[in-house]
Amino acid sequence: EIRSGTLAQRLLRPIHPLVSYTAEQLAPLPLRGAIVLPLALGLLYFFARGQITSDPWLWLCFVLALPGAWAINFLSMALIGLLAFYVDSTLGLFYAWIGVYTLMSGYMVPMSLMPAWMAKLAALLPFRYMLETPVRMLLGWPLVGGAKDTLTGRAEAFWSLGIEYGYVVVLLVGVA
């Protein structure tokens, strides 16, 4: 929209363009949820019932982590899009971001299987809070070897939520 000039029309409206982009991204979520949620809940119930946590605090953390993960993804894409004011094409940056995301979020390789140096690097980046952290909350924050310690899991989940929303604030400042 920056190159085509249609962003100028959004800037003339009385609402901030970031708010309208957010509304465009959130509008289809109820329909997607209505379609996917019964399937996901059924699969979790029948195939992963013994692995999902029963701790209500970790469930609460999981529910709170989902909007944070969405916000990190949305705001990072908005920030990359805003770089179009300064560079000819941000497509390469977008592909680089997606490539690093697939490696450092646990999407391609579980974080526990990464070399120690890569796991430390991944812990500093926001990618793990977009995928690995909410999944670990849902699983009861398993420790090495699969053991579960409720107090450690809760502490790690709360700490991760703080870091996740810290990244949201940093990205929000970067976009604003």
Backbone as CSV, one residue per row, in Angstrom:
resi,resn,N_x,N_y,N_z,CA_x,CA_y,CA_z,C_x,C_y,C_z
1,GLU,0.810,-1.197,0.000,0.000,0.000,0.000,0.852,1.260,0.000
2,ILE,2.074,1.148,0.469,2.954,2.316,0.465,3.347,2.661,-0.957
3,ARG,3.738,1.631,-1.723,4.171,1.893,-3.094,3.021,2.280,-4.001
4,SER,1.859,1.663,-3.811,0.725,1.948,-4.693,0.017,3.254,-4.329
5,GLY,0.253,3.765,-3.126,-0.353,5.023,-2.729,-1.672,4.866,-1.992
6,THR,-2.140,3.646,-1.804,-3.420,3.465,-1.110,-3.309,3.709,0.388
7,LEU,-2.093,3.730,0.925,-1.926,4.069,2.336,-2.340,5.513,2.586
8,ALA,-2.188,6.376,1.583,-2.586,7.783,1.736,-4.075,7.889,2.045
9,GLN,-4.891,7.029,1.438,-6.327,7.042,1.718,-6.604,6.625,3.161
10,ARG,-5.852,5.648,3.650,-6.025,5.223,5.047,-5.611,6.330,6.007
11,LEU,-4.599,7.080,5.643,-4.127,8.151,6.519,-5.126,9.308,6.607
12,LEU,-5.993,9.446,5.611,-6.998,10.505,5.625,-8.206,10.152,6.491
13,ARG,-8.363,8.900,6.840,-9.486,8.478,7.674,-9.226,8.873,9.126
14,PRO,-10.289,8.992,9.916,-10.104,9.418,11.311,-9.571,8.330,12.239
15,ILE,-9.295,7.160,11.719,-8.789,6.059,12.537,-7.367,5.726,12.087
16,HIS,-6.517,5.404,13.043,-5.116,5.094,12.738,-5.052,3.858,11.828
17,PRO,-4.179,3.856,10.816,-4.083,2.692,9.921,-3.772,1.390,10.658
18,LEU,-3.003,1.453,11.734,-2.684,0.243,12.485,-3.942,-0.368,13.103
19,VAL,-4.881,0.484,13.515,-6.143,-0.008,14.078,-6.965,-0.693,12.988
20,SER,-6.997,-0.115,11.793,-7.772,-0.742,10.713,-7.127,-2.045,10.259
21,TYR,-5.792,-2.116,10.220,-5.123,-3.374,9.886,-5.405,-4.433,10.950
22,THR,-5.417,-4.010,12.209,-5.721,-4.946,13.289,-7.138,-5.488,13.135
23,ALA,-8.092,-4.608,12.844,-9.479,-5.042,12.656,-9.596,-6.003,11.476
24,GLU,-8.867,-5.744,10.398,-8.897,-6.640,9.243,-8.337,-8.018,9.584
25,GLN,-7.336,-8.056,10.456,-6.742,-9.330,10.845,-7.604,-10.083,11.854
26,LEU,-8.296,-9.373,12.731,-9.096,-10.020,13.771,-10.506,-10.387,13.305
27,ALA,-11.013,-9.744,12.271,-12.379,-9.981,11.815,-12.667,-11.435,11.445
28,PRO,-11.766,-12.137,10.749,-12.104,-13.520,10.392,-11.885,-14.548,11.514
29,LEU,-11.353,-14.132,12.658,-11.054,-15.089,13.727,-12.277,-15.827,14.279
30,PRO,-13.433,-15.186,14.481,-14.573,-15.956,14.987,-15.001,-17.094,14.056
31,LEU,-15.021,-16.846,12.764,-15.391,-17.903,11.827,-14.330,-19.003,11.795
32,ARG,-13.069,-18.614,11.770,-12.001,-19.609,11.806,-12.060,-20.432,13.087
33,GLY,-12.329,-19.760,14.202,-12.433,-20.469,15.477,-13.600,-21.429,15.490
34,ALA,-14.730,-21.017,14.922,-15.905,-21.896,14.875,-15.643,-23.142,14.042
35,ILE,-14.802,-23.018,13.043,-14.490,-24.163,12.182,-13.397,-25.035,12.794
36,VAL,-12.355,-24.421,13.305,-11.176,-25.167,13.751,-11.278,-25.641,15.198
37,LEU,-11.908,-24.859,16.066,-11.917,-25.181,17.491,-12.530,-26.547,17.804
38,PRO,-13.680,-26.918,17.241,-14.199,-28.262,17.539,-13.244,-29.377,17.096
39,LEU,-12.616,-29.205,15.950,-11.658,-30.197,15.470,-10.451,-30.278,16.396
40,ALA,-9.911,-29.116,16.772,-8.737,-29.094,17.652,-9.063,-29.687,19.020
41,LEU,-10.201,-29.327,19.582,-10.580,-29.868,20.887,-10.804,-31.378,20.813
42,GLY,-11.409,-31.841,19.737,-11.605,-33.278,19.564,-10.284,-34.023,19.454
43,LEU,-9.369,-33.491,18.672,-8.057,-34.129,18.542,-7.302,-34.126,19.868
44,LEU,-7.353,-33.011,20.581,-6.696,-32.954,21.889,-7.327,-33.944,22.861
45,TYR,-8.636,-34.050,22.853,-9.313,-34.944,23.787,-8.998,-36.412,23.491
46,PHE,-9.041,-36.791,22.228,-8.873,-38.202,21.885,-7.413,-38.656,21.807
47,PHE,-6.518,-37.752,21.432,-5.142,-38.185,21.187,-4.109,-37.617,22.164
48,ALA,-4.419,-36.547,22.865,-3.409,-35.936,23.726,-3.930,-35.676,25.135
49,ARG,-4.970,-36.371,25.504,-5.597,-36.136,26.808,-4.617,-36.290,27.966
50,GLY,-3.739,-37.257,27.924,-2.801,-37.499,29.010,-1.629,-36.537,29.045
51,GLN,-1.416,-35.785,27.975,-0.273,-34.880,27.909,-0.626,-33.434,28.206
52,ILE,-1.901,-33.094,28.132,-2.343,-31.725,28.386,-2.397,-31.502,29.898
53,THR,-1.997,-30.323,30.320,-1.967,-30.005,31.744,-3.375,-29.862,32.317
54,SER,-3.494,-30.157,33.580,-4.759,-29.938,34.285,-4.648,-28.762,35.250
55,ASP,-3.517,-28.089,35.242,-3.281,-26.948,36.120,-4.021,-25.723,35.576
56,PRO,-4.970,-25.177,36.332,-5.732,-24.020,35.822,-4.861,-22.778,35.614
57,TRP,-3.786,-22.634,36.376,-2.906,-21.480,36.189,-2.174,-21.557,34.861
58,LEU,-1.744,-22.747,34.483,-1.077,-22.888,33.184,-2.069,-22.733,32.038
59,TRP,-3.316,-23.156,32.236,-4.344,-22.910,31.225,-4.580,-21.411,31.071
60,LEU,-4.614,-20.699,32.188,-4.775,-19.251,32.126,-3.602,-18.607,31.404
61,CYS,-2.397,-19.063,31.715,-1.207,-18.538,31.023,-1.278,-18.839,29.529
62,PHE,-1.738,-20.037,29.178,-1.873,-20.406,27.769,-2.840,-19.462,27.054
63,VAL,-3.991,-19.203,27.681,-4.988,-18.313,27.070,-4.441,-16.895,26.945
64,LEU,-3.670,-16.444,27.940,-3.076,-15.108,27.882,-1.914,-15.037,26.894
65,ALA,-1.252,-16.155,26.638,-0.114,-16.173,25.720,-0.551,-16.085,24.256
66,LEU,-1.746,-16.542,23.949,-2.192,-16.531,22.550,-2.314,-15.122,21.970
67,PRO,-2.967,-14.173,22.651,-2.989,-12.806,22.096,-1.595,-12.190,22.000
68,GLY,-0.733,-12.505,22.949,0.635,-11.989,22.890,1.392,-12.533,21.690
69,ALA,1.208,-13.826,21.415,1.862,-14.431,20.251,1.328,-13.797,18.963
70,TRP,0.010,-13.583,18.902,-0.561,-12.937,17.725,-0.011,-11.518,17.579
71,ALA,0.086,-10.789,18.688,0.559,-9.404,18.634,2.014,-9.324,18.191
72,ILE,2.852,-10.246,18.663,4.253,-10.249,18.210,4.305,-10.471,16.709
73,ASN,3.533,-11.424,16.227,3.519,-11.716,14.789,2.996,-10.511,14.000
74,PHE,1.873,-9.948,14.422,1.265,-8.832,13.706,2.168,-7.608,13.712
75,LEU,2.677,-7.250,14.872,3.494,-6.041,14.973,4.832,-6.178,14.261
76,SER,5.399,-7.369,14.263,6.656,-7.552,13.530,6.416,-7.439,12.024
77,MET,5.290,-7.955,11.553,4.962,-7.812,10.132,4.681,-6.344,9.792
78,ALA,4.013,-5.633,10.686,3.758,-4.204,10.459,5.069,-3.426,10.425
79,LEU,5.991,-3.775,11.322,7.288,-3.094,11.352,8.069,-3.353,10.066
80,ILE,8.046,-4.588,9.592,8.711,-4.905,8.321,8.033,-4.146,7.179
81,GLY,6.710,-4.069,7.214,5.990,-3.311,6.189,6.341,-1.833,6.206
82,LEU,6.525,-1.275,7.408,6.880,0.141,7.500,8.271,0.427,6.952
83,LEU,9.117,-0.578,6.906,10.451,-0.379,6.329,10.382,-0.078,4.839
84,ALA,9.203,-0.291,4.226,9.032,0.026,2.806,9.148,1.529,2.554
85,PHE,9.036,2.338,3.596,9.278,3.769,3.434,10.748,4.052,3.139
86,TYR,11.634,3.129,3.522,13.076,3.374,3.432,13.802,2.476,2.443
87,VAL,13.242,1.327,2.098,13.888,0.416,1.154,12.917,0.133,0.011
88,ASP,13.479,-0.292,-1.113,12.641,-0.531,-2.291,11.682,-1.695,-2.102
89,SER,12.168,-2.800,-1.533,11.328,-3.971,-1.349,11.642,-4.622,-0.012
90,THR,10.603,-4.846,0.769,10.780,-5.501,2.060,10.508,-7.000,1.982
91,LEU,10.291,-7.497,0.783,9.984,-8.915,0.620,11.134,-9.796,1.107
92,GLY,12.361,-9.388,0.838,13.518,-10.149,1.306,13.596,-10.185,2.825
93,LEU,13.300,-9.056,3.467,13.274,-9.019,4.932,12.165,-9.908,5.483
94,PHE,11.019,-9.915,4.816,9.915,-10.773,5.235,10.322,-12.241,5.150
95,TYR,10.931,-12.637,4.039,11.365,-14.030,3.890,12.435,-14.400,4.906
96,ALA,13.341,-13.473,5.198,14.366,-13.731,6.210,13.710,-13.904,7.579
97,TRP,12.746,-13.059,7.909,12.040,-13.162,9.185,11.347,-14.522,9.303
98,ILE,10.648,-14.932,8.255,9.948,-16.213,8.271,10.948,-17.362,8.394
99,GLY,12.073,-17.266,7.704,13.090,-18.309,7.792,13.660,-18.447,9.189
100,VAL,13.972,-17.322,9.814,14.500,-17.369,11.180,13.411,-17.846,12.141
101,TYR,12.171,-17.446,11.895,11.054,-17.899,12.733,10.919,-19.422,12.703
102,THR,10.980,-20.015,11.519,10.814,-21.463,11.434,11.927,-22.214,12.151
103,LEU,13.111,-21.632,12.197,14.221,-22.274,12.907,14.193,-22.022,14.410
104,MET,13.906,-20.798,14.815,14.085,-20.406,16.211,12.822,-20.476,17.077
105,SER,11.691,-20.867,16.502,10.456,-20.909,17.285,10.102,-22.313,17.747
106,GLY,10.821,-23.294,17.274,10.461,-24.666,17.582,9.534,-25.258,16.532
107,TYR,9.280,-24.535,15.468,8.380,-25.002,14.405,9.011,-26.143,13.620
108,MET,10.268,-25.991,13.211,10.950,-27.018,12.439,11.647,-28.040,13.321
109,VAL,12.347,-27.537,14.324,13.117,-28.388,15.223,12.711,-28.025,16.640
110,PRO,12.315,-28.992,17.449,11.985,-28.657,18.843,13.171,-27.995,19.529
111,MET,12.878,-27.034,20.374,13.930,-26.275,21.042,14.846,-27.181,21.860
112,SER,14.300,-28.262,22.403,15.106,-29.158,23.234,16.124,-29.938,22.411
113,LEU,15.948,-30.014,21.110,16.890,-30.735,20.251,17.944,-29.829,19.619
114,MET,17.849,-28.540,19.864,18.821,-27.598,19.298,20.131,-27.686,20.065
115,PRO,21.243,-27.360,19.392,22.507,-27.242,20.131,22.383,-26.149,21.199
116,ALA,23.183,-26.247,22.230,23.075,-25.326,23.373,23.211,-23.863,22.946
117,TRP,24.161,-23.564,22.051,24.363,-22.175,21.636,23.155,-21.645,20.878
118,MET,22.523,-22.510,20.069,21.365,-22.073,19.301,20.152,-21.899,20.212
119,ALA,20.021,-22.746,21.224,18.918,-22.612,22.169,19.055,-21.323,22.968
120,LYS,20.284,-20.958,23.330,20.505,-19.696,24.053,20.155,-18.503,23.166
121,LEU,20.537,-18.577,21.895,20.202,-17.501,20.957,18.689,-17.420,20.765
122,ALA,18.048,-18.560,20.624,16.596,-18.589,20.433,15.864,-18.037,21.648
123,ALA,16.438,-18.230,22.831,15.809,-17.720,24.051,15.824,-16.196,24.100
124,LEU,16.773,-15.570,23.409,16.855,-14.107,23.396,15.928,-13.473,22.366
125,LEU,15.522,-14.228,21.381,14.713,-13.704,20.292,13.220,-13.899,20.578
126,PRO,12.350,-13.141,19.931,10.915,-13.242,20.232,10.221,-14.457,19.630
127,PHE,10.885,-15.224,18.799,10.226,-16.292,18.051,9.654,-17.391,18.937
128,ARG,10.353,-17.742,20.007,9.880,-18.835,20.850,8.576,-18.481,21.543
129,TYR,8.318,-17.193,21.731,7.094,-16.765,22.413,5.898,-16.780,21.469
130,MET,6.152,-17.012,20.197,5.076,-17.088,19.220,4.556,-18.511,19.058
131,LEU,5.338,-19.521,19.430,4.903,-20.902,19.218,5.273,-21.804,20.391
132,GLU,6.546,-21.896,20.709,7.004,-22.874,21.691,6.465,-22.611,23.088
133,THR,6.442,-21.364,23.503,6.004,-21.040,24.857,4.532,-21.377,25.098
134,PRO,3.587,-20.980,24.215,2.194,-21.387,24.458,2.003,-22.905,24.451
135,VAL,2.722,-23.603,23.602,2.596,-25.063,23.559,3.108,-25.677,24.856
136,ARG,4.224,-25.182,25.353,4.756,-25.704,26.621,3.812,-25.424,27.777
137,MET,3.142,-24.284,27.756,2.156,-23.985,28.798,1.021,-25.002,28.756
138,LEU,0.559,-25.325,27.565,-0.527,-26.287,27.405,-0.109,-27.687,27.855
139,LEU,1.155,-28.000,27.703,1.663,-29.316,28.093,2.092,-29.370,29.557
140,GLY,1.932,-28.300,30.302,2.311,-28.301,31.700,3.751,-27.928,31.933
141,TRP,4.366,-27.295,30.979,5.760,-26.864,31.016,6.676,-28.020,31.412
142,PRO,6.758,-29.045,30.534,7.603,-30.198,30.881,9.073,-29.820,30.972
143,LEU,9.755,-30.431,31.919,11.185,-30.219,32.106,11.945,-31.189,31.219
144,VAL,13.257,-31.160,31.281,14.069,-32.083,30.503,13.698,-33.507,30.906
145,GLY,13.455,-34.354,29.924,13.078,-35.737,30.190,11.575,-35.929,30.280
146,GLY,10.815,-34.839,30.210,9.361,-34.947,30.220,8.721,-34.839,31.590
147,ALA,9.515,-34.740,32.656,8.945,-34.610,33.995,8.248,-33.259,34.132
148,LYS,7.276,-33.209,35.036,6.538,-31.960,35.249,6.636,-31.569,36.715
149,ASP,6.998,-30.328,36.941,7.057,-29.747,38.280,6.141,-28.533,38.256
150,THR,5.050,-28.595,38.990,4.029,-27.549,38.908,4.573,-26.171,39.271
151,LEU,5.330,-26.075,40.356,5.831,-24.765,40.767,6.815,-24.194,39.757
152,THR,7.709,-25.031,39.263,8.657,-24.574,38.242,7.924,-24.199,36.967
153,GLY,6.953,-25.015,36.569,6.176,-24.719,35.370,5.434,-23.411,35.466
154,ARG,4.819,-23.169,36.619,4.097,-21.905,36.802,5.057,-20.718,36.758
155,ALA,6.190,-20.850,37.444,7.163,-19.753,37.465,7.679,-19.463,36.056
156,GLU,8.027,-20.507,35.318,8.509,-20.327,33.942,7.422,-19.721,33.055
157,ALA,6.186,-20.165,33.239,5.088,-19.647,32.417,4.855,-18.162,32.696
158,PHE,4.843,-17.763,33.969,4.642,-16.348,34.301,5.804,-15.500,33.796
159,TRP,7.011,-15.999,33.955,8.195,-15.281,33.477,8.113,-15.120,31.954
160,SER,7.746,-16.178,31.255,7.640,-16.126,29.791,6.550,-15.169,29.342
161,LEU,5.440,-15.132,30.069,4.384,-14.166,29.729,4.897,-12.735,29.844
162,GLY,5.668,-12.474,30.878,6.235,-11.136,31.044,7.163,-10.774,29.901
163,ILE,8.011,-11.704,29.512,8.930,-11.443,28.392,8.148,-11.272,27.095
164,GLU,7.149,-12.132,26.892,6.345,-12.057,25.668,5.683,-10.688,25.541
165,TYR,5.046,-10.228,26.594,4.385,-8.925,26.525,5.390,-7.776,26.540
166,GLY,6.595,-8.018,27.031,7.668,-7.037,26.885,8.023,-6.846,25.415
167,TYR,8.107,-7.957,24.678,8.347,-7.866,23.233,7.198,-7.148,22.535
168,VAL,5.970,-7.381,22.984,4.827,-6.686,22.386,4.972,-5.182,22.567
169,VAL,5.356,-4.750,23.755,5.530,-3.317,24.023,6.649,-2.738,23.158
170,VAL,7.755,-3.456,23.075,8.896,-2.979,22.261,8.470,-2.839,20.798
171,LEU,7.770,-3.841,20.271,7.324,-3.779,18.874,6.288,-2.687,18.678
172,LEU,5.421,-2.504,19.654,4.408,-1.447,19.551,5.062,-0.073,19.501
173,VAL,6.095,0.124,20.314,6.844,1.380,20.283,7.537,1.536,18.936
174,GLY,8.079,0.433,18.405,8.759,0.481,17.112,7.810,0.820,15.967
175,VAL,6.594,0.339,16.046,5.615,0.594,14.990,5.028,1.997,15.139
176,ALA,4.847,2.437,16.351,4.240,3.769,16.582,5.282,4.811,16.283
